[in-house]
Amino acid sequence: MDPKKKTVWENLREKTKTQFNNIKKKKTPGKLEKKKPKPLQYRRSISVPDLRFVQAEPSPTDSAFCTAPDAIFFDSSSGSGDNTSVNSVPLSTDRLTATDAGPSGRKTVHDLTFIDNMNVSGSRMIAVAARGPPGPIQKYLLTVNLKEGRNLVIRDRNGTSDPYVKFKLEGKTIYKSKVVNKNLNPKWSESFSFPLQDREQVVDVRVYDKDLTTDDFMGSSTIVIKNLELDKTGEMVLSLEDPNSLEDDMGVIVMDTCLTFRDATIKKRGNQTQPQDKAQIQRSAEATKNSQLWSGVFGITLVEGQDMPENVQGDIYVRYRLGEQKYKSKNLCVQANPQWRERFDFNKYEDCLEPLQVEVFAKRGRKSEESWGMFEVDLSRLPVATQQLYTYVLDEDKGRLVFLATLNPCCGVSINEFNKTPLEQPDERDQILEKYVSMFSDILLFIHVGFLQVKVVSATDLTSTDLNGKSDPFCVLELGNSRLQTHTIYKTLSPEWKKVFTFPIKDIHDVLELTVFGEDGDKAPDLLGRVAIPLLTVQNGQQVTRGLKKANWGGPAKGTISLVMEVHYNPVRAGIRTFKPIEEKFLEDNPKFAKKVLAQNIYRVRKITMALLHTLQYIKSCFQWESTQRSIIAFLIFIVTVWAWELFMLPLFLLLLIGWNYFQITTERISSNQDLVSVSYTESGKKGLMDKIHMVQEIVITVQNILDEIACIGERVKNTFNWSVPFLSCLACLVLFVATATLYYIPLRYVILIWGVNKFTKKLRNPYAIDNNEILDFLKRVPSDVQKVKVQFHIHIEGPAEGP
């Protein structure tokens, strides 16, 4: 029976259907198609073969990633039974559909995706069928076993490096190894696998030296995938290179590699990932989270040095290092038994099994340093809550170093999702409050005064750092020396982290600092903004949105961050901890000179000095009788206070002063922030080069004069007692003898009254009297060390001329 004749409208619709499909907007990868393709009744072009009659067997190589039901192969080589020519096949059409007859006679629809757009004459052409939308099929799996490094380059001042390895594919980091501290021949013994699309890809291998700020580059190499044999494990020795380095030999990285076909069960289809990949991602995220958590605190108390050299000029200090945590003790003058009496705290991470490194340095000047000895201490076997004394011998004739170490337990550190908030679980909340707030909790927790929970919700309107106008932001939370961070959210300016962080609180006066960074590949991350929140200002359970500030806190930065915080602490513990030494900060890189910071500090000192001068000027005006009423009132207050003075009046006066200021603030007469210094005042307005030079000169001259005044006063006091000028020393002896006899026979109260009456009546007795300070006037007659050198120089030159 002849088929029904088509109408004109049906023919027109069928002819234009292909053209409309070609100009249709592409669909988002990963979304399922709503409409199924209709069967292809005949060939679309003369140059495209009729797929209904092509039969071919898949090759063994292709069968690894294409199964028989999912692919159709056809061969156009000479000698084929099919005379259809497929030369110069145009593959501009991305998707083809074909029908073939199944065993039951029903037509089956195949959705075909052509692999390559090339001339397929005389070769096998493969069309991979995909029942979903098109997407990159990961055909290969690369497995790498990173073994070790050999003879790596030095990047630290101590003659070693802290190397780690990054593997990058198309600019993205696919794996990052652990850091091996102070080792030029590190052993990693780490393995990972990663899917690849084709064998034309290249994996970059880069080695870096870990630092607190910017990591130093130690060389790179590549893994060329097409040079690897399939299903064969082989050792690779990659030589590291750096075109910008003058070092000829930068060492090698040794690893085992194996390239295999991926099994069909781990293929990616659209944006969906099979359970094997999800489990691997989950394990990786869990490992990253666990690497941030600590379970204990090592308390290191630097006690003293023993039998150290005395005939050495300069200072002596000690450096401690545990993983990436570093401390530097204060500088002491070189002596036989220097006494430090300092305490440092190191967090104990479960994945960090490195020993504590201790090194003693002697320093003369800014650049002259000498190591007196370095040793390592294994703290892994240190018993809990037990103080251990260590005494280590330094290099030859350099003495010994004595310090204490204690391991205290630490709990309450965690990173969770929003649905696993500790303080929202009733049982866990009661347990936490019992530990940290109750007066009868475990004595071992006395080092912690409270508990902090921070919900990092989101950030909005951040600064863009990438060329596409986006950023890759993550947030770092720092409480004292405790540090946790969120994961990175890529290509967004309004990330939603939705993470919950918990910290034990050592000091209720600590400030929580949140810093938002933008990830920047191998370079140091870009600081997008930061915010600081004192723990004592937290309002429990309330979501707050804070505007970000710049790196130097000088002004507002673009963007905001939203948080929900809760603080619970024991007031008694917090009060006792207030009167103990504040926790020292981790060691950072040596600060560089910054004229703005110097100018800011000079301004702060000048402001305090001016406040003191104004106070002294006000008191002086009472003695000068500039205002009769003011001077009479001041004189009466002075007489009554000195006559009735008792020691308890001093804290009482300070208490009344604090109470008066509280009254002023509560009545809004004054503000507690009225005297805040604007840290960005030096940035106001653009200055020319000469203005900047003059500003630096003025600052340097000011600092020079202040240091000269301080040094002169100290040297003059010293020279008064060492008889540099015998006349002045004799005069000082006479004055001190008179003062001793006077205070012995006359009570101090009467002496102060006599002095005060004299000061108040001096202006009345002699209106034109010159004000002076007798002690300072006396000290100005005593020469400083610089003046003594000048006097001795002139005596040496002029002395021989005065002889006979």
PDB file of C-alpha atoms in Angstrom, residues 296-463:
ATOM      1  CA  GLY A 296      45.982  18.843  72.683  1.00  0.00           C
ATOM      2  CA  VAL A 297      48.258  21.737  73.565  1.00  0.00           C
ATOM      3  CA  PHE A 298      51.991  21.463  74.191  1.00  0.00           C
ATOM      4  CA  GLY A 299      53.035  24.028  76.779  1.00  0.00           C
ATOM      5  CA  ILE A 300      56.739  24.886  76.415  1.00  0.00           C
ATOM      6  CA  THR A 301      58.378  26.929  79.180  1.00  0.00           C
ATOM      7  CA  LEU A 302      61.807  28.316  78.301  1.00  0.00           C
ATOM      8  CA  VAL A 303      63.630  28.469  81.646  1.00  0.00           C
ATOM      9  CA  GLU A 304      67.277  29.443  81.271  1.00  0.00           C
ATOM     10  CA  GLY A 305      70.693  28.879  79.750  1.00  0.00           C
ATOM     11  CA  GLN A 306      73.628  27.462  81.666  1.00  0.00           C
ATOM     12  CA  ASP A 307      77.391  27.933  81.303  1.00  0.00           C
ATOM     13  CA  MET A 308      77.109  30.023  78.149  1.00  0.00           C
ATOM     14  CA  PRO A 309      79.965  32.210  76.840  1.00  0.00           C
ATOM     15  CA  GLU A 310      80.267  35.587  78.517  1.00  0.00           C
ATOM     16  CA  ASN A 311      82.931  37.268  76.370  1.00  0.00           C
ATOM     17  CA  VAL A 312      80.570  37.705  73.399  1.00  0.00           C
ATOM     18  CA  GLN A 313      78.873  40.958  72.422  1.00  0.00           C
ATOM     19  CA  GLY A 314      75.274  40.878  71.289  1.00  0.00           C
ATOM     20  CA  ASP A 315      71.990  39.207  72.157  1.00  0.00           C
ATOM     21  CA  ILE A 316      70.890  35.614  72.497  1.00  0.00           C
ATOM     22  CA  TYR A 317      67.472  34.132  71.695  1.00  0.00           C
ATOM     23  CA  VAL A 318      65.839  30.747  71.016  1.00  0.00           C
ATOM     24  CA  ARG A 319      63.672  29.634  68.096  1.00  0.00           C
ATOM     25  CA  TYR A 320      61.080  26.855  68.438  1.00  0.00           C
ATOM     26  CA  ARG A 321      59.329  25.091  65.589  1.00  0.00           C
ATOM     27  CA  LEU A 322      56.676  22.359  65.517  1.00  0.00           C
ATOM     28  CA  GLY A 323      55.390  21.818  61.999  1.00  0.00           C
ATOM     29  CA  GLU A 324      54.279  25.198  60.710  1.00  0.00           C
ATOM     30  CA  GLN A 325      54.074  26.705  64.202  1.00  0.00           C
ATOM     31  CA  LYS A 326      57.028  28.892  65.107  1.00  0.00           C
ATOM     32  CA  TYR A 327      57.992  30.911  68.147  1.00  0.00           C
ATOM     33  CA  LYS A 328      60.896  33.211  68.907  1.00  0.00           C
ATOM     34  CA  SER A 329      61.897  34.076  72.448  1.00  0.00           C
ATOM     35  CA  LYS A 330      62.796  37.565  73.590  1.00  0.00           C
ATOM     36  CA  ASN A 331      66.363  38.789  73.158  1.00  0.00           C
ATOM     37  CA  LEU A 332      68.649  38.743  76.204  1.00  0.00           C
ATOM     38  CA  CYS A 333      72.163  40.070  76.567  1.00  0.00           C
ATOM     39  CA  VAL A 334      74.753  37.318  76.272  1.00  0.00           C
ATOM     40  CA  GLN A 335      75.679  36.113  79.749  1.00  0.00           C
ATOM     41  CA  ALA A 336      76.581  32.904  81.507  1.00  0.00           C
ATOM     42  CA  ASN A 337      73.078  32.122  82.777  1.00  0.00           C
ATOM     43  CA  PRO A 338      70.403  34.053  80.858  1.00  0.00           C
ATOM     44  CA  GLN A 339      66.939  33.797  82.444  1.00  0.00           C
ATOM     45  CA  TRP A 340      64.018  33.789  79.979  1.00  0.00           C
ATOM     46  CA  ARG A 341      61.051  32.438  81.951  1.00  0.00           C
ATOM     47  CA  GLU A 342      58.778  32.445  78.899  1.00  0.00           C
ATOM     48  CA  ARG A 343      55.929  30.129  77.948  1.00  0.00           C
ATOM     49  CA  PHE A 344      54.828  29.145  74.445  1.00  0.00           C
ATOM     50  CA  ASP A 345      51.870  26.996  73.368  1.00  0.00           C
ATOM     51  CA  PHE A 346      51.830  24.662  70.359  1.00  0.00           C
ATOM     52  CA  ASN A 347      48.717  22.896  69.092  1.00  0.00           C
ATOM     53  CA  LYS A 348      49.015  19.099  68.800  1.00  0.00           C
ATOM     54  CA  TYR A 349      47.692  17.911  65.430  1.00  0.00           C
ATOM     55  CA  GLU A 350      47.032  14.219  64.930  1.00  0.00           C
ATOM     56  CA  ASP A 351      48.581  14.108  61.451  1.00  0.00           C
ATOM     57  CA  CYS A 352      51.722  15.967  62.556  1.00  0.00           C
ATOM     58  CA  LEU A 353      54.273  13.539  63.968  1.00  0.00           C
ATOM     59  CA  GLU A 354      57.254  15.839  63.595  1.00  0.00           C
ATOM     60  CA  PRO A 355      59.609  16.500  66.497  1.00  0.00           C
ATOM     61  CA  LEU A 356      59.974  19.847  68.201  1.00  0.00           C
ATOM     62  CA  GLN A 357      62.964  21.710  66.747  1.00  0.00           C
ATOM     63  CA  VAL A 358      64.900  24.023  69.058  1.00  0.00           C
ATOM     64  CA  GLU A 359      67.765  26.274  67.927  1.00  0.00           C
ATOM     65  CA  VAL A 360      69.782  28.843  69.884  1.00  0.00           C
ATOM     66  CA  PHE A 361      71.089  31.962  68.121  1.00  0.00           C
ATOM     67  CA  ALA A 362      73.538  34.715  69.041  1.00  0.00           C
ATOM     68  CA  LYS A 363      72.886  37.970  67.211  1.00  0.00           C
ATOM     69  CA  ARG A 364      75.118  40.986  66.641  1.00  0.00           C
ATOM     70  CA  GLY A 365      73.467  43.674  64.594  1.00  0.00           C
ATOM     71  CA  ARG A 366      70.612  43.110  62.183  1.00  0.00           C
ATOM     72  CA  LYS A 367      72.248  40.629  59.801  1.00  0.00           C
ATOM     73  CA  SER A 368      74.944  38.948  61.858  1.00  0.00           C
ATOM     74  CA  GLU A 369      73.599  35.714  63.369  1.00  0.00           C
ATOM     75  CA  GLU A 370      75.395  32.648  64.655  1.00  0.00           C
ATOM     76  CA  SER A 371      73.779  29.335  65.565  1.00  0.00           C
ATOM     77  CA  TRP A 372      74.941  27.925  68.887  1.00  0.00           C
ATOM     78  CA  GLY A 373      73.257  24.594  68.415  1.00  0.00           C
ATOM     79  CA  MET A 374      70.097  22.897  67.174  1.00  0.00           C
ATOM     80  CA  PHE A 375      68.383  19.772  68.495  1.00  0.00           C
ATOM     81  CA  GLU A 376      65.057  17.947  68.171  1.00  0.00           C
ATOM     82  CA  VAL A 377      62.722  16.766  70.925  1.00  0.00           C
ATOM     83  CA  ASP A 378      60.228  13.919  70.442  1.00  0.00           C
ATOM     84  CA  LEU A 379      57.029  15.022  72.180  1.00  0.00           C
ATOM     85  CA  SER A 380      54.881  12.114  70.953  1.00  0.00           C
ATOM     86  CA  ARG A 381      55.537  10.117  74.133  1.00  0.00           C
ATOM     87  CA  LEU A 382      55.000  12.979  76.521  1.00  0.00           C
ATOM     88  CA  PRO A 383      52.448  11.919  79.196  1.00  0.00           C
ATOM     89  CA  VAL A 384      49.286  13.972  79.624  1.00  0.00           C
ATOM     90  CA  ALA A 385      49.265  16.703  82.303  1.00  0.00           C
ATOM     91  CA  THR A 386      52.803  15.859  83.411  1.00  0.00           C
ATOM     92  CA  GLN A 387      55.604  18.410  83.416  1.00  0.00           C
ATOM     93  CA  GLN A 388      58.823  17.134  81.846  1.00  0.00           C
ATOM     94  CA  LEU A 389      62.214  18.849  82.329  1.00  0.00           C
ATOM     95  CA  TYR A 390      64.659  18.863  79.373  1.00  0.00           C
ATOM     96  CA  THR A 391      68.326  19.884  79.466  1.00  0.00           C
ATOM     97  CA  TYR A 392      70.208  19.819  76.164  1.00  0.00           C
ATOM     98  CA  VAL A 393      73.886  20.459  75.523  1.00  0.00           C
ATOM     99  CA  LEU A 394      74.573  22.955  72.729  1.00  0.00           C
ATOM    100  CA  ASP A 395      77.592  23.105  70.443  1.00  0.00           C
ATOM    101  CA  GLU A 396      81.076  22.941  71.874  1.00  0.00           C
ATOM    102  CA  ASP A 397      81.656  25.465  74.675  1.00  0.00           C
ATOM    103  CA  LYS A 398      78.200  27.017  74.126  1.00  0.00           C
ATOM    104  CA  GLY A 399      76.595  25.745  77.321  1.00  0.00           C
ATOM    105  CA  ARG A 400      73.197  24.123  77.914  1.00  0.00           C
ATOM    106  CA  LEU A 401      69.536  25.023  77.466  1.00  0.00           C
ATOM    107  CA  VAL A 402      66.844  24.158  80.032  1.00  0.00           C
ATOM    108  CA  PHE A 403      63.103  24.130  79.315  1.00  0.00           C
ATOM    109  CA  LEU A 404      59.903  22.400  80.433  1.00  0.00           C
ATOM    110  CA  ALA A 405      57.215  20.668  78.316  1.00  0.00           C
ATOM    111  CA  THR A 406      53.653  19.759  79.272  1.00  0.00           C
ATOM    112  CA  LEU A 407      50.853  18.141  77.230  1.00  0.00           C
ATOM    113  CA  ASN A 408      47.385  19.379  78.171  1.00  0.00           C
ATOM    114  CA  PRO A 409      44.258  17.825  76.637  1.00  0.00           C
ATOM    115  CA  CYS A 410      42.051  19.955  74.432  1.00  0.00           C
ATOM    116  CA  CYS A 411      38.501  19.290  73.281  1.00  0.00           C
ATOM    117  CA  GLY A 412      35.810  21.344  71.623  1.00  0.00           C
ATOM    118  CA  VAL A 413      37.563  21.955  68.283  1.00  0.00           C
ATOM    119  CA  SER A 414      35.339  21.010  65.353  1.00  0.00           C
ATOM    120  CA  ILE A 415      34.108  21.869  61.861  1.00  0.00           C
ATOM    121  CA  ASN A 416      30.507  20.880  61.085  1.00  0.00           C
ATOM    122  CA  GLU A 417      27.638  21.502  58.731  1.00  0.00           C
ATOM    123  CA  PHE A 418      24.646  23.618  59.725  1.00  0.00           C
ATOM    124  CA  ASN A 419      22.581  20.558  60.586  1.00  0.00           C
ATOM    125  CA  LYS A 420      25.214  19.359  63.091  1.00  0.00           C
ATOM    126  CA  THR A 421      25.556  22.426  65.302  1.00  0.00           C
ATOM    127  CA  PRO A 422      26.930  21.331  68.723  1.00  0.00           C
ATOM    128  CA  LEU A 423      25.079  23.930  70.809  1.00  0.00           C
ATOM    129  CA  GLU A 424      21.751  23.045  69.184  1.00  0.00           C
ATOM    130  CA  GLN A 425      21.963  19.416  70.332  1.00  0.00           C
ATOM    131  CA  PRO A 426      20.478  19.368  73.877  1.00  0.00           C
ATOM    132  CA  ASP A 427      22.695  16.618  75.274  1.00  0.00           C
ATOM    133  CA  GLU A 428      25.872  18.018  73.752  1.00  0.00           C
ATOM    134  CA  ARG A 429      24.983  21.555  74.826  1.00  0.00           C
ATOM    135  CA  ASP A 430      24.546  20.507  78.460  1.00  0.00           C
ATOM    136  CA  GLN A 431      27.838  18.637  78.329  1.00  0.00           C
ATOM    137  CA  ILE A 432      29.683  21.654  76.928  1.00  0.00           C
ATOM    138  CA  LEU A 433      28.210  24.065  79.451  1.00  0.00           C
ATOM    139  CA  GLU A 434      29.066  21.665  82.268  1.00  0.00           C
ATOM    140  CA  LYS A 435      32.692  21.549  81.109  1.00  0.00           C
ATOM    141  CA  TYR A 436      33.357  25.186  80.467  1.00  0.00           C
ATOM    142  CA  VAL A 437      30.899  27.120  82.602  1.00  0.00           C
ATOM    143  CA  SER A 438      30.452  25.025  85.729  1.00  0.00           C
ATOM    144  CA  MET A 439      32.648  25.823  88.720  1.00  0.00           C
ATOM    145  CA  PHE A 440      33.176  22.133  89.453  1.00  0.00           C
ATOM    146  CA  SER A 441      34.425  20.943  86.063  1.00  0.00           C
ATOM    147  CA  ASP A 442      37.634  19.031  85.397  1.00  0.00           C
ATOM    148  CA  ILE A 443      40.721  20.838  86.680  1.00  0.00           C
ATOM    149  CA  LEU A 444      42.568  19.886  83.479  1.00  0.00           C
ATOM    150  CA  LEU A 445      40.300  22.251  81.565  1.00  0.00           C
ATOM    151  CA  PHE A 446      41.440  25.189  83.655  1.00  0.00           C
ATOM    152  CA  ILE A 447      43.590  26.379  80.756  1.00  0.00           C
ATOM    153  CA  HIS A 448      40.329  27.030  78.874  1.00  0.00           C
ATOM    154  CA  VAL A 449      37.899  29.591  80.229  1.00  0.00           C
ATOM    155  CA  GLY A 450      35.052  29.107  77.754  1.00  0.00           C
ATOM    156  CA  PHE A 451      33.644  27.877  74.469  1.00  0.00           C
ATOM    157  CA  LEU A 452      33.044  29.709  71.181  1.00  0.00           C
ATOM    158  CA  GLN A 453      30.791  28.629  68.321  1.00  0.00           C
ATOM    159  CA  VAL A 454      30.826  30.517  65.016  1.00  0.00           C
ATOM    160  CA  LYS A 455      28.405  29.933  62.159  1.00  0.00           C
ATOM    161  CA  VAL A 456      29.950  31.349  58.997  1.00  0.00           C
ATOM    162  CA  VAL A 457      26.856  31.826  56.862  1.00  0.00           C
ATOM    163  CA  SER A 458      27.870  33.751  53.751  1.00  0.00           C
ATOM    164  CA  ALA A 459      29.556  36.777  52.253  1.00  0.00           C
ATOM    165  CA  THR A 460      28.183  39.208  49.711  1.00  0.00           C
ATOM    166  CA  ASP A 461      29.468  41.657  47.120  1.00  0.00           C
ATOM    167  CA  LEU A 462      33.145  40.722  47.431  1.00  0.00           C
ATOM    168  CA  THR A 463      35.956  42.203  45.370  1.00  0.00           C
TER     169      THR A 463
END
